PDB file of C-alpha atoms in Angstrom:
ATOM      1  CA  MET A  18      64.908-128.122   9.814  1.00  0.00           C
ATOM      2  CA  ASN A  19      65.119-131.749   8.758  1.00  0.00           C
ATOM      3  CA  PRO A  20      67.568-134.285  10.257  1.00  0.00           C
ATOM      4  CA  GLU A  21      70.015-134.037   7.339  1.00  0.00           C
ATOM      5  CA  GLN A  22      70.252-130.262   7.724  1.00  0.00           C
ATOM      6  CA  LEU A  23      70.845-130.654  11.453  1.00  0.00           C
ATOM      7  CA  VAL A  24      73.605-133.197  10.801  1.00  0.00           C
ATOM      8  CA  ARG A  25      75.338-130.821   8.350  1.00  0.00           C
ATOM      9  CA  LEU A  26      75.082-127.968  10.845  1.00  0.00           C
ATOM     10  CA  VAL A  27      76.569-130.014  13.702  1.00  0.00           C
ATOM     11  CA  GLN A  28      79.363-131.231  11.394  1.00  0.00           C
ATOM     12  CA  GLU A  29      80.198-127.628  10.470  1.00  0.00           C
ATOM     13  CA  VAL A  30      80.331-126.658  14.143  1.00  0.00           C
ATOM     14  CA  ARG A  31      82.539-129.690  14.881  1.00  0.00           C
ATOM     15  CA  ASP A  32      84.908-128.615  12.092  1.00  0.00           C
ATOM     16  CA  ASP A  33      85.045-125.094  13.560  1.00  0.00           C
ATOM     17  CA  PHE A  34      85.966-126.557  16.951  1.00  0.00           C
ATOM     18  CA  GLN A  35      88.660-128.670  15.275  1.00  0.00           C
ATOM     19  CA  ARG A  36      90.205-125.550  13.712  1.00  0.00           C
ATOM     20  CA  GLU A  37      90.068-123.737  17.064  1.00  0.00           C
ATOM     21  CA  GLU A  38      91.734-126.712  18.772  1.00  0.00           C
ATOM     22  CA  ASP A  39      94.537-126.764  16.200  1.00  0.00           C
ATOM     23  CA  GLN A  40      94.987-123.000  16.478  1.00  0.00           C
ATOM     24  CA  GLY A  41      95.105-123.186  20.277  1.00  0.00           C
ATOM     25  CA  LEU A  42      97.772-125.889  20.139  1.00  0.00           C
ATOM     26  CA  LEU A  43      99.843-123.929  17.643  1.00  0.00           C
ATOM     27  CA  GLN A  44      99.613-120.831  19.842  1.00  0.00           C
ATOM     28  CA  ARG A  45     100.309-122.928  22.948  1.00  0.00           C
ATOM     29  CA  ASP A  46      96.998-121.733  24.389  1.00  0.00           C
ATOM     30  CA  LEU A  47      96.028-124.936  26.159  1.00  0.00           C
ATOM     31  CA  HIS A  48      92.850-123.508  27.674  1.00  0.00           C
ATOM     32  CA  LYS A  49      91.563-122.591  24.213  1.00  0.00           C
ATOM     33  CA  ALA A  50      92.537-126.004  22.845  1.00  0.00           C
ATOM     34  CA  GLU A  51      90.885-127.772  25.774  1.00  0.00           C
ATOM     35  CA  GLN A  52      87.632-125.833  25.359  1.00  0.00           C
ATOM     36  CA  ALA A  53      87.578-126.519  21.614  1.00  0.00           C
ATOM     37  CA  LEU A  54      88.214-130.220  22.226  1.00  0.00           C
ATOM     38  CA  ALA A  55      85.268-130.347  24.635  1.00  0.00           C
ATOM     39  CA  GLY A  56      83.044-128.703  22.015  1.00  0.00           C
ATOM     40  CA  LYS A  57      84.227-131.105  19.331  1.00  0.00           C
ATOM     41  CA  TYR A  58      83.474-134.112  21.520  1.00  0.00           C
ATOM     42  CA  ALA A  59      80.016-132.731  22.322  1.00  0.00           C
ATOM     43  CA  CYS A  60      79.294-132.450  18.602  1.00  0.00           C
ATOM     44  CA  GLU A  61      80.462-136.015  18.051  1.00  0.00           C
ATOM     45  CA  ARG A  62      78.138-137.236  20.799  1.00  0.00           C
ATOM     46  CA  ILE A  63      75.233-135.437  19.125  1.00  0.00           C
ATOM     47  CA  LEU A  64      76.152-136.995  15.780  1.00  0.00           C
ATOM     48  CA  ARG A  65      76.307-140.475  17.331  1.00  0.00           C
ATOM     49  CA  LEU A  66      72.811-139.947  18.717  1.00  0.00           C
ATOM     50  CA  MET A  67      71.620-138.812  15.270  1.00  0.00           C
ATOM     51  CA  GLU A  68      72.919-141.942  13.482  1.00  0.00           C
ATOM     52  CA  PRO A  69      69.702-143.985  13.963  1.00  0.00           C
ATOM     53  CA  VAL A  70      67.575-141.041  12.819  1.00  0.00           C
ATOM     54  CA  VAL A  71      69.396-140.595   9.498  1.00  0.00           C
ATOM     55  CA  ASN A  72      70.125-144.333   9.078  1.00  0.00           C
ATOM     56  CA  ARG A  73      73.819-143.907   8.331  1.00  0.00           C
ATOM     57  CA  ARG A  74      77.166-143.825  10.075  1.00  0.00           C
ATOM     58  CA  LEU A  75      78.223-140.261  10.906  1.00  0.00           C
ATOM     59  CA  ILE A  76      81.282-140.796  13.092  1.00  0.00           C
ATOM     60  CA  VAL A  77      84.221-142.842  11.868  1.00  0.00           C
ATOM     61  CA  ALA A  78      86.090-144.503  14.711  1.00  0.00           C
ATOM     62  CA  ARG A  79      89.667-143.348  14.903  1.00  0.00           C
ATOM     63  CA  THR A  80      92.162-146.188  14.850  1.00  0.00           C
ATOM     64  CA  MET A  81      95.232-143.982  15.149  1.00  0.00           C
ATOM     65  CA  SER A  82      95.881-140.859  17.144  1.00  0.00           C
ATOM     66  CA  ARG A  83      96.764-137.758  15.207  1.00  0.00           C
ATOM     67  CA  SER A  84     100.301-136.477  15.263  1.00  0.00           C
ATOM     68  CA  ARG A  85     100.669-132.868  16.241  1.00  0.00           C
TER      69      ARG A  85
END
């Protein structure tokens, strides 16, 4: 598996965690939302560490918080 494939895989997992977080919030299941948020942040940390390997920016800094 090359670095680009790994980046795509981690991004897909991060997106899955994002959907789980949103679903947990909609269902008022805060434990589920909290666990998904932790997974999403872990994926973002991995992507930040991968940035020098793939020579491009993978995480865009959020300037505004999302409304829920």
